Each structure stands twice: as C-alpha cells, then as structure tokens.
Short mmCIF file of C-alpha atoms and ligand atoms in Angstrom, two decimals:
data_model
loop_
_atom_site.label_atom_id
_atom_site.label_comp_id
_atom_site.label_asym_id
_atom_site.label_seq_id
_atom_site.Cartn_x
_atom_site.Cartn_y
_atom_site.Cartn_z
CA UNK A 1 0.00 0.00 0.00
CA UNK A 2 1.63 3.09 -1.16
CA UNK A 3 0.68 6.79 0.51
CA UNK A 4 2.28 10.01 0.55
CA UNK A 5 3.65 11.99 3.36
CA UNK A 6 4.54 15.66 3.63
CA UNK A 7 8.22 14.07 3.57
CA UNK A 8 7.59 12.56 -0.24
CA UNK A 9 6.65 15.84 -1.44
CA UNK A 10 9.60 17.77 0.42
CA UNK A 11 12.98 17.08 -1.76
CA UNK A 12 11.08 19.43 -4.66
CA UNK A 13 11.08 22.29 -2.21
CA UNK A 14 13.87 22.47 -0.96
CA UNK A 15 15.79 24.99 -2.15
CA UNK A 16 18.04 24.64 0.21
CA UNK A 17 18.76 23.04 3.88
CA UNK A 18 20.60 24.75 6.56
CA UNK A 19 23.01 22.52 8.36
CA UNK A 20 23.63 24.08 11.91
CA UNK A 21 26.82 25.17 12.94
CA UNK A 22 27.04 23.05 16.42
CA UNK A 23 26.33 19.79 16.10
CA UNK A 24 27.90 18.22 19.00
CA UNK A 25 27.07 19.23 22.42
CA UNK A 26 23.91 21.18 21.81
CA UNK A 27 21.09 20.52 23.51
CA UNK A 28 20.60 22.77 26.14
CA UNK A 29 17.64 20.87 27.80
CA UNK A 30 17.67 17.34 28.57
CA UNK A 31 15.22 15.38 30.58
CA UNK A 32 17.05 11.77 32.33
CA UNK A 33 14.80 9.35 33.11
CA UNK A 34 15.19 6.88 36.62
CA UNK A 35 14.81 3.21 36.30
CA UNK A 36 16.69 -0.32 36.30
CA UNK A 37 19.85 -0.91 34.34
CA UNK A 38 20.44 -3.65 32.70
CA UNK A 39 22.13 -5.46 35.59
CA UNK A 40 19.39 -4.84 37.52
CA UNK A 41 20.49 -1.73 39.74
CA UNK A 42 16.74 0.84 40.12
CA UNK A 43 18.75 3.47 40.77
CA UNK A 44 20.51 4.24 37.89
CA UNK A 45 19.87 7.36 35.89
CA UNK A 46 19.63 7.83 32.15
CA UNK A 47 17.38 7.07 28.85
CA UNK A 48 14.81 4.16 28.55
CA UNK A 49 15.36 0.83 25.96
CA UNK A 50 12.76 -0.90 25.10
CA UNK A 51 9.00 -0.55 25.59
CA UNK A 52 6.10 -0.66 28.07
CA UNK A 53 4.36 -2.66 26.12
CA UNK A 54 7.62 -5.75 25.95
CA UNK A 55 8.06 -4.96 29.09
CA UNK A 56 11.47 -4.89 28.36
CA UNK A 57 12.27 -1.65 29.49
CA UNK A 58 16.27 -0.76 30.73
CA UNK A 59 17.50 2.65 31.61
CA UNK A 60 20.96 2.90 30.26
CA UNK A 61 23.77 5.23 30.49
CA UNK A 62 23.54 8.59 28.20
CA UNK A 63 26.66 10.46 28.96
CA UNK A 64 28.20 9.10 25.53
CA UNK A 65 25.94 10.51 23.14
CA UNK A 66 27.12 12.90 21.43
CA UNK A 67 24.23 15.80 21.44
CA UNK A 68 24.62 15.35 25.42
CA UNK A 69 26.86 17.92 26.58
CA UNK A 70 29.44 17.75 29.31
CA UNK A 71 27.51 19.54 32.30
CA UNK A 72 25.00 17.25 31.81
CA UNK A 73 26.77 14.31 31.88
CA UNK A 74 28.01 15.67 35.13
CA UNK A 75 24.70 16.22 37.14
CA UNK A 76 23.41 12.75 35.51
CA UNK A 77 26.42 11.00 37.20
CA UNK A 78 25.70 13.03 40.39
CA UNK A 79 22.39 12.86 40.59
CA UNK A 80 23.02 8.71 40.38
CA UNK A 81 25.93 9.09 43.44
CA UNK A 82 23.01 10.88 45.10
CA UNK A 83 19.71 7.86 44.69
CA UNK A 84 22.44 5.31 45.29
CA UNK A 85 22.92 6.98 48.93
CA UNK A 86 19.37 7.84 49.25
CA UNK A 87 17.62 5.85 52.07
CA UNK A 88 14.48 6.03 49.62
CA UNK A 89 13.49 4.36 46.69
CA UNK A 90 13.23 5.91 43.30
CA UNK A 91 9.67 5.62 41.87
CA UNK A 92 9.88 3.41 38.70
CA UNK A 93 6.26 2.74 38.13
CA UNK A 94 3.94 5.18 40.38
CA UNK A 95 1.21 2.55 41.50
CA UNK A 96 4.47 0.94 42.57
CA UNK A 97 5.57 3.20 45.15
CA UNK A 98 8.81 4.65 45.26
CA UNK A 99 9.80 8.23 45.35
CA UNK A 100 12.94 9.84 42.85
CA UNK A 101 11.82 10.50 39.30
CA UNK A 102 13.14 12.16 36.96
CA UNK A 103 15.84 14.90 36.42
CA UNK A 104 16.00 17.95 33.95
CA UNK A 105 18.95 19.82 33.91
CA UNK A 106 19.00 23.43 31.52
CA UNK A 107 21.93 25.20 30.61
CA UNK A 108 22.65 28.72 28.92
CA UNK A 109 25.94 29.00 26.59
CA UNK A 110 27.97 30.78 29.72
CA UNK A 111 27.36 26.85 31.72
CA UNK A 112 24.31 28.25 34.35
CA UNK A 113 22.86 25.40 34.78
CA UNK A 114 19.14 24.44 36.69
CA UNK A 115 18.44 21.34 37.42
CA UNK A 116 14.73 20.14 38.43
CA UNK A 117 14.16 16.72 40.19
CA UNK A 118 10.95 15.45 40.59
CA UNK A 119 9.67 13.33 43.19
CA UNK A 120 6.52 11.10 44.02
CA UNK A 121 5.48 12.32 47.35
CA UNK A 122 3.50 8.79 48.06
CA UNK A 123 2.09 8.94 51.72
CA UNK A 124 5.19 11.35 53.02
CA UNK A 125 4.33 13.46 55.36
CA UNK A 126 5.47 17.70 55.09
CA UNK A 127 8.16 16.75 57.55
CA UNK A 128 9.65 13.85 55.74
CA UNK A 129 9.43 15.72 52.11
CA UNK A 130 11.41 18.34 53.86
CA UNK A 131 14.01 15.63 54.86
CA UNK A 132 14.25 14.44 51.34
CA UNK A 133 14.39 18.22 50.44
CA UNK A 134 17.25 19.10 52.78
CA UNK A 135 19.50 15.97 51.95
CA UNK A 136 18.99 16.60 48.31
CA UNK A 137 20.20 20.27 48.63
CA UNK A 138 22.83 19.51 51.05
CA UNK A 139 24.59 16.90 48.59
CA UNK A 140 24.07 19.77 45.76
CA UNK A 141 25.88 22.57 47.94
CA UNK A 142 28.06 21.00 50.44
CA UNK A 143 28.20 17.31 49.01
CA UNK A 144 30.01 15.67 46.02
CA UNK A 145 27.52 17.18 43.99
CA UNK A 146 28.90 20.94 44.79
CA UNK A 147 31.64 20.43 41.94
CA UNK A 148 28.55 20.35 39.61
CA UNK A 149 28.33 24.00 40.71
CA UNK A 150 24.49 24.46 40.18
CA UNK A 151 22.88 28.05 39.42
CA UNK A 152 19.67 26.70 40.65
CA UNK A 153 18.03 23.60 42.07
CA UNK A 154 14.32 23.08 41.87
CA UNK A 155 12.19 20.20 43.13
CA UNK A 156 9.07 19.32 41.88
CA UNK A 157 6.47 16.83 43.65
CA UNK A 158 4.60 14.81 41.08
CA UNK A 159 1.88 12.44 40.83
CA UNK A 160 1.88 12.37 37.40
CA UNK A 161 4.39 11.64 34.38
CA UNK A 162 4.51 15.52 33.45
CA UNK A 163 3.02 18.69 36.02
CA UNK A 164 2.97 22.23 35.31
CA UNK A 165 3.95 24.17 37.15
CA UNK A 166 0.20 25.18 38.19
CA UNK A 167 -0.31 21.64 38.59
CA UNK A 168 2.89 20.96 41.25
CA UNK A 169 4.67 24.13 41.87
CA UNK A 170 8.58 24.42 40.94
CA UNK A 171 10.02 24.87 44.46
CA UNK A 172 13.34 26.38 44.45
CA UNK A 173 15.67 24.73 46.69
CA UNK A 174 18.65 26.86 46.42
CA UNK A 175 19.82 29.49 43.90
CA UNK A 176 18.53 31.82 40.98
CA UNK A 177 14.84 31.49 40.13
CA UNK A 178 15.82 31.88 36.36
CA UNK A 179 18.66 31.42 34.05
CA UNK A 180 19.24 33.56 31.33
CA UNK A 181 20.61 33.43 27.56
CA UNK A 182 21.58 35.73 24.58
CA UNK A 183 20.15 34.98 21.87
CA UNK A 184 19.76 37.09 18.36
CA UNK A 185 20.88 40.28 20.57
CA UNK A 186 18.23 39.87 22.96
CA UNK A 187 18.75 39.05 26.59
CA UNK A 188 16.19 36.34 27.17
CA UNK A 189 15.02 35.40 30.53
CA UNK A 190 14.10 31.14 31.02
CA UNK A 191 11.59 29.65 33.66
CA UNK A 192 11.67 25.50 34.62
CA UNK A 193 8.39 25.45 33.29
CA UNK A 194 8.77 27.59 29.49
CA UNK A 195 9.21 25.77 26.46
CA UNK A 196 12.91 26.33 24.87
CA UNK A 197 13.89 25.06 21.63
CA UNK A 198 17.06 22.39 23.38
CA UNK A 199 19.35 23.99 20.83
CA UNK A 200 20.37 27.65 20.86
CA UNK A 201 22.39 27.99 17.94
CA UNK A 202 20.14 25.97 15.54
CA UNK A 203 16.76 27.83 17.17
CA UNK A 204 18.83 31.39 16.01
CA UNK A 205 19.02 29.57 12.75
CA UNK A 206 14.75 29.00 12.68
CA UNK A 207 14.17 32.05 13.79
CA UNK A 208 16.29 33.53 10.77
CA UNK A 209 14.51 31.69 8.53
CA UNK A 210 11.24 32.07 9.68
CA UNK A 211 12.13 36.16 9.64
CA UNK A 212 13.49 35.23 6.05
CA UNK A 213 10.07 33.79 4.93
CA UNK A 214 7.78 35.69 6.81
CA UNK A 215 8.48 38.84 4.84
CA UNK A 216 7.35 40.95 7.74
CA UNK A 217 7.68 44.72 7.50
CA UNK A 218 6.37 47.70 9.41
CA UNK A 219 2.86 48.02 7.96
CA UNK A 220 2.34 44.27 8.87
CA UNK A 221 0.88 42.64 12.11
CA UNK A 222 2.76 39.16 13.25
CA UNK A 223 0.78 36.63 15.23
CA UNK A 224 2.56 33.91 17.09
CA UNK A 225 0.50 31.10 17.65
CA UNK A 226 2.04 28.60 20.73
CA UNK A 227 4.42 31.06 20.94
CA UNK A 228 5.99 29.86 24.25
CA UNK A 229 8.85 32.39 25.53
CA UNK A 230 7.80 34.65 22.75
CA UNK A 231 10.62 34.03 20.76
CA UNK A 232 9.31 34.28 17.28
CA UNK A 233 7.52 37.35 18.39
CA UNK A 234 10.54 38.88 19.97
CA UNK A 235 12.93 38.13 17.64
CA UNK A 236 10.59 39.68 14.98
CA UNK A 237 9.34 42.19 16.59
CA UNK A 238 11.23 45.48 15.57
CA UNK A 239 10.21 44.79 12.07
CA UNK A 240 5.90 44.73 12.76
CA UNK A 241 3.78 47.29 13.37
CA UNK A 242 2.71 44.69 15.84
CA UNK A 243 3.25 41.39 17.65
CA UNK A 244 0.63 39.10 19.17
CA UNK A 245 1.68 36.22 20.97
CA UNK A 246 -0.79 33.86 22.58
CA UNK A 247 0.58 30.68 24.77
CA UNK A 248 -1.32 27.98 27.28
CA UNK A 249 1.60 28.59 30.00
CA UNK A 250 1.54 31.18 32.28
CA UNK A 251 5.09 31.21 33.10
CA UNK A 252 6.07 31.25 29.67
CA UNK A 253 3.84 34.05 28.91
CA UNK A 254 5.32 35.99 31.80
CA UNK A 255 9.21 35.08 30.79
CA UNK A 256 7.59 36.62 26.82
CA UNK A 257 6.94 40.05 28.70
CA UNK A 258 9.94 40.04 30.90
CA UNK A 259 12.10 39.39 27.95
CA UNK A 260 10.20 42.22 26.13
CA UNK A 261 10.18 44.75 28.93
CA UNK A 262 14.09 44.32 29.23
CA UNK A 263 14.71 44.37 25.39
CA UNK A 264 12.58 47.55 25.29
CA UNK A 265 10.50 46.37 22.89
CA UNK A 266 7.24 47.85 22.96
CA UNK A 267 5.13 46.60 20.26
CA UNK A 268 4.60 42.84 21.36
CA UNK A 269 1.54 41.62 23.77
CA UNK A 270 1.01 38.28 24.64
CA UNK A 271 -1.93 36.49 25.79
CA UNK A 272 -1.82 33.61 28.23
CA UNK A 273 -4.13 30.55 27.18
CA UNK A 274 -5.43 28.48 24.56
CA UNK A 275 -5.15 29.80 21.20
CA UNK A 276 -8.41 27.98 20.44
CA UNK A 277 -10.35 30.40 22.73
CA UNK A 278 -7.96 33.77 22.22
CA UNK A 279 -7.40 33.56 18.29
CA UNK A 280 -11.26 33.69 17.07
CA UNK A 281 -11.82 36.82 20.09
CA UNK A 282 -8.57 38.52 19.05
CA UNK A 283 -8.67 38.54 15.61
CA UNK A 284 -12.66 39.91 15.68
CA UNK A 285 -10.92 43.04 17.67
CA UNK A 286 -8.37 43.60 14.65
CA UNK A 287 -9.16 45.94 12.16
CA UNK A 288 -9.22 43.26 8.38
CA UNK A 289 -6.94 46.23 6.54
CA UNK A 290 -4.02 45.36 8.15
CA UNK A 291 -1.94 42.65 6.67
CA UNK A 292 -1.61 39.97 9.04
CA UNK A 293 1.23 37.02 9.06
CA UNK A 294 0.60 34.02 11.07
CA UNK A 295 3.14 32.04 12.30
CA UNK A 296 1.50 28.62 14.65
CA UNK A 297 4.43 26.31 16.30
CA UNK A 298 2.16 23.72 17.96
CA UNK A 299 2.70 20.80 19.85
CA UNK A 300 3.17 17.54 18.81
CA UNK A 301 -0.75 17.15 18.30
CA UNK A 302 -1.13 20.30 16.16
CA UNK A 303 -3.56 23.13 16.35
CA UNK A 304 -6.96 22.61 17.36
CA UNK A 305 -9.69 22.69 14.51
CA UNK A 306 -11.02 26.72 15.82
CA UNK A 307 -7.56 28.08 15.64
CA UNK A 308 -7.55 26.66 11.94
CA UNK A 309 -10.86 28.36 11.38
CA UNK A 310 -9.80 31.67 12.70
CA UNK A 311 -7.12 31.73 10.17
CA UNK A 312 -8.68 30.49 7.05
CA UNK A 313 -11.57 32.90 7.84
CA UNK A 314 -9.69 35.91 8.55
CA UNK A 315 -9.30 37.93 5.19
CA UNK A 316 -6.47 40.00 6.79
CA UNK A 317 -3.69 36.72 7.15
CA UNK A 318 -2.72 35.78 3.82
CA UNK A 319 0.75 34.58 4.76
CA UNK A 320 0.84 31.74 7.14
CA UNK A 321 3.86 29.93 7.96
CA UNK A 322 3.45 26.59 10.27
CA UNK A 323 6.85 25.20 12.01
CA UNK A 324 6.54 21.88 13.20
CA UNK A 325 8.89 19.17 14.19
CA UNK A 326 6.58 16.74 13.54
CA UNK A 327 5.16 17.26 9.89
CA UNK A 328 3.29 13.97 10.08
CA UNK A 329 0.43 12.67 12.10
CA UNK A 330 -1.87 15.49 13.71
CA UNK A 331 -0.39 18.63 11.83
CA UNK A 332 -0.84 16.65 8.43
CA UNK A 333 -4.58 16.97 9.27
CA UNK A 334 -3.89 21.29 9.69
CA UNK A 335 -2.30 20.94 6.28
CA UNK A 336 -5.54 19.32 4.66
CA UNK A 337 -7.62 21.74 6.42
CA UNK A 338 -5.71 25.17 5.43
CA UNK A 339 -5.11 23.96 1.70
CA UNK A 340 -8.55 21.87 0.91
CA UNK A 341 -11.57 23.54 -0.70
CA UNK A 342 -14.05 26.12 0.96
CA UNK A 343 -15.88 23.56 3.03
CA UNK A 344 -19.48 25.12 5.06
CA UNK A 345 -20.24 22.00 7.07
CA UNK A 346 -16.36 22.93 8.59
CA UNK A 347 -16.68 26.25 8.55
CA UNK A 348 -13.77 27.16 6.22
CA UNK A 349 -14.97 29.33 4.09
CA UNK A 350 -12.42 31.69 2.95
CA UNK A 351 -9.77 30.82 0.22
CA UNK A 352 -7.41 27.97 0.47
CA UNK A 353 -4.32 28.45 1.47
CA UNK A 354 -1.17 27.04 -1.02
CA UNK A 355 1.70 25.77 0.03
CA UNK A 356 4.54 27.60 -1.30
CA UNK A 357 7.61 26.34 0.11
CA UNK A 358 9.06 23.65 2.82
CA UNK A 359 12.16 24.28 4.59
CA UNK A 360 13.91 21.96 6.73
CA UNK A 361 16.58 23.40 9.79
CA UNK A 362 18.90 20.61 11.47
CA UNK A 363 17.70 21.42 15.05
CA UNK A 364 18.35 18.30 16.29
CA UNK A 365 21.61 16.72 14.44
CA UNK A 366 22.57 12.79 15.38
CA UNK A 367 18.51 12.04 15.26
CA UNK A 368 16.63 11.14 12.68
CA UNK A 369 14.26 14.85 13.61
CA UNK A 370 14.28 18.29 12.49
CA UNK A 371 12.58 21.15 12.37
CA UNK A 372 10.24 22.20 9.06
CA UNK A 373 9.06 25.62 8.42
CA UNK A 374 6.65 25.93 5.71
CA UNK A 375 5.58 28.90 3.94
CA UNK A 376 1.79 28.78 2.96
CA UNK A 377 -0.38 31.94 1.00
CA UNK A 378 -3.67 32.43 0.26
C1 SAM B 401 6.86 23.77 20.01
S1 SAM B 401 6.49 24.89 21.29
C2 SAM B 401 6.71 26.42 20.46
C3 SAM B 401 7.54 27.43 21.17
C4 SAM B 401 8.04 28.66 20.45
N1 SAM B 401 7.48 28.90 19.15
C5 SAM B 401 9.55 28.67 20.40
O1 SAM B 401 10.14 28.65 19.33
O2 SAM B 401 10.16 28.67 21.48
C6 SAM B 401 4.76 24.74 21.38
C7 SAM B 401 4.12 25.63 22.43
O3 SAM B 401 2.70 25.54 22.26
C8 SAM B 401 2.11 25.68 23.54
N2 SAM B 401 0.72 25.18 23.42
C9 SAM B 401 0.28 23.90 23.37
N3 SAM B 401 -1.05 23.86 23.22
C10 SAM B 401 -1.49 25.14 23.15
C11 SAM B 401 -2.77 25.75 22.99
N4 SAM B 401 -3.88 25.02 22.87
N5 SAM B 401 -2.84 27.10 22.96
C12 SAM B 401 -1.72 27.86 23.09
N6 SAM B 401 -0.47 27.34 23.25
C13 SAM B 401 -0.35 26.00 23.28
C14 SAM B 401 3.02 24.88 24.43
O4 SAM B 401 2.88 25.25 25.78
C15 SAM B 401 4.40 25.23 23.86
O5 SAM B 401 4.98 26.32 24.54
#
C-alpha cells in the first residue's frame, strides 16, 4: 500500500537546507529518566530501551551521546551518586511506590545550569518531604555534587508523568529562580516550566529563517500562535507594526513580557491561554486592513480545529507559515484543512491556502528529527 507523506513531497522544495553550525554538544535541555539498568540496579539514571508494552524496558547510560553535553553528563552521574545513597526508593512505576523521578537539567551557553528533580510524594508526610528536600540540597551545595556548581536547584512533587507548574509548583531549593541566555541580541530570561527550543544555535538559525520567509515589515501585524517564551515574536518584533503572541503557559507568557520589557520592545503583547479560545476573540478586535502574518508552532498534536478556522476565515492573514517538528500525524490533518476547498459544514470558508515552500533546519543533528518551516499563501 503506497501513501504520501509531507516528507515525499519535500525534496522538490527544498531549495536549500541549513546545516547548523554546532552539532555536537547542543542541547541545552535534557530530561534523564530513573529506572533499572540492565544489571538490575533501580537506581541508575539515564534514557529508557525498550517498551512498556515488551516490558522490556532498561535505563541505560547517556553520557556518551554525542548531542549530550558535558555539564550534563556531570549532574546525571551526580544525581546517580546521590539515589544510590538515598535511604528512599526511586519511583519506577507510580502505583508501585517509590519516590525519585526524573531529572531535567538546563543550561545557557555561559554553563548556568538548573536542574529540576521530581519526586513522588506517596504517603510522606510535610516533615519527611522536607528531609528528602534538605539531603537533596545539602549533597548539591556541600556534598560531592557541589563540583557540579548548580545556578539553581528546583524540586518538583509529582503524581503524574509531566506537572505544570500550576499543577505541582517548581520549588526552588537553592539558587537563581531563572537562568538567562543571549540569543539574536536579545537578553532572554528562562523559567523551569517555558518551552525552549534544546538547541540555541540551531533555534537562532529557525528564527532567521522564519524572519526570512515571513516577509514581515512595518505596515504588517505578526501573530505567534504557541508562541511559548515569545521568541518568534521577539525576535521579529522590531520589524511589525505589531506582535501578538498567545501561549497555554503562564510562566512562559510571563518570561515573553519580561524578555520584552528588558529588550525595550514595545510593540509585542502576549496572551496567556489556549489559542483555540484567544485567536477567534482577538482577531474579531483587529481591524481586516491590516496585513496579518501568522506564524503557529504547535505541539506535537497540532492546532486545534477553531484556531484553523480563525485563520482560514480571517481575510487580513494571507501569509501563514506553520513550524513543526513533527510534519506527520496530527499537523498533516492542519495541512488538509488550510489547503482543501471552501468547506461550510467545517466552517472554512475563505480561500485555500497554497503551500509555497518547505524548509527543513537541522535542530536536532545525530537524530533522525528536524525542524520544518513551511511557507503557505492564500
Ligand atoms: C513547540 S512549542 C513552540 C515554542 C516557540 N514557538 C519557540 O520557538 O520557542 C509549542 C508551544 O505551544 C504551547 N501550546 C500547546 N497547546 C497550546 C494551545 N492550545 N494554545 C496555546 N499554546 C499551546 C506549548 O505550551 C508550547 O509552549
């Protein structure tokens, strides 16, 4: 059975594909998982092999790849000195008891590093969380783990495989609430909870091309759709008349209009919540005559069917360009639905949108993923 992906149709756009110049090293976010190696030790931290599903699944070491860099490798070894003299057990499947999950560490191109460890409170009581709280800090500042010379620690208890931060709140355990990076000339200001792309250099890259593409100028309005820290918007933003960012987390939002405020940039205003509800309201308040680009960076599962409404039905966007690191599955179905005919049952009813060109950025080199922007117009 034959059937086409976006992928099949790419190699006759690309004009070209911009290799990025780190590519060993880079990722500036990783997330280390906690479970049994393959000699059997639970406390052992690093990436999972195998499935759920086989039941097969080993946590093996990570330090070797080579996208992980060096600090990393150094917390991940720490953190493991620190569970293997831990009088608790890590959690490894949470009906299963158990309390150490996993560990996030961020870094910023000067080496400030935050790491986040998340536990499974279980029945603990406030006084023997604190405990755990105390001996984890302790072995960060005064321990072995000092030489890993943390800018912040943060702990996080969760009952769940992922919490927001509204969910669980990021408690700082010692150090700076934030770490901060430059990044296209801006000073940019980064939360535990706000999305980051993991790789500086190759997001300055995406957001060149995406400013390449967009054509933006000052008679135009830029919208940035799951805009996270803003950084589409920001790094944009001297060139519109106007910048609207919308984004579902709060802290995100508020690192988009610290990052502003600093960079005296006065033209961007961001919205905190889901696009599906803000779009359709915000773009009813904007006067059609001024030429809108779009630019929507969803998640994984792609943008909800109103956002895609608002768009096609707004007679102001006619540029929209949709960056997405996964091209296939749910954003295949936002392809169909900004390109197919005008269609009344779905309420699309303006033109369709044509897709124009596809343009690939190595964000993530040694994996088989990267990042594709593609340029649609109506
Ligand atoms: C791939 S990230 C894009 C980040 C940003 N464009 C950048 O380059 O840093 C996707 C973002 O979409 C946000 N998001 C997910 N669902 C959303 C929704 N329904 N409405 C608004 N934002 C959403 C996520 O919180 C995340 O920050």
């Amino acid at each position: 059975m034959f059937s086409l992906t976006v992928f099949d149709l790419l190699p006759s756009f690309f004009p070209f594909c911009p290799l990025q110049p780190i590519i060993n090293g880079y990722r500036n976010k990783s997330t280390f998982s906690v479970n049994q190696s393959p000699d059997g030790n639970p406390k052992t931290v690093g990436y999972y092999l195998g499935t759920w599903r086989d039941g097969n699944i080993v946590c093996v070491p990570c330090t070797h790849l080579k996208n992980i860099p060096q600090k990393h490798s150094q917390v991940v070894q720490y953190y493991e000195v620190f569970l293997r003299q831990s009088s608790v057990e890590p959690c490894l499947l949470f009906h299963e008891g158990g309390h150490w999950c996993e560990l996030t560490i961020q870094t910023n191109s000067q080496g400030h590093t935050m790491a986040i460890v998340t536990f499974h409170p279980q029945e603990l009581s406030q006084e023997e969380l604190c405990v755990h709280k105390v001996t984890l800090k302790d072995f960060f500042t005064k321990g072995p783990g000092a030489v890993c010379e943390l800018t912040s620690l943060y702990f996080q208890e969760s009952t769940m495989s992922r919490c927001s931060h509204q969910q669980s709140p990021y408690q700082l355990l010692f150090g700076e609430p934030h770490i901060f990076e430059d990044l296209l000339g801006l000073k940019i200001l980064i939360s535990p909870d706000a999305f980051f792309q993991i790789n500086t250099a190759g997001a300055e890259l995406l957001y060149q091309t995406i400013g390449e593409l967009s054509v933006v100028n000052s008679s135009t309005i830029l919208l940035d759709i799951c805009c996270g820290m803003g950084m589409i918007a920001l790094s944009l933003g001297q060139r519109a008349s106007q910048v609207l960012g919308i984004e579902l987390v709060e802290q995100a939002v508020e690192d988009a209009r610290w990052t502003a405020a600093f960079n005296g940039i006065a033209n961007c205003e961001f919205h905190a919540g889901r696009a599906e509800k803000i779009l359709p309201q915000l773009l009813k308040s904007q006067k059609d005559e001024k030429l809108t680009v779009a630019v929507v960076n969803p998640s994984c599962d792609g943008l909800h069917h109103q956002v895609v409404q608002a768009i096609r039905n707004c007679r102001a966007i006619h540029t929209l360009l949709f960056v997405s690191y996964k091209p296939h599955g749910e954003s295949t179905r936002n392809f169909i639905e900004f390109c197919c005919p005008p269609n009344s049952a779905k309420k699309l009813l303006d033109e369709p949108f044509i897709l124009r060109q596809a343009v690939p950025v190595d964000l993530f080199p040694h994996t088989p993923h990267c990042e594709l922007v593609l340029l649609f117009t109506q």
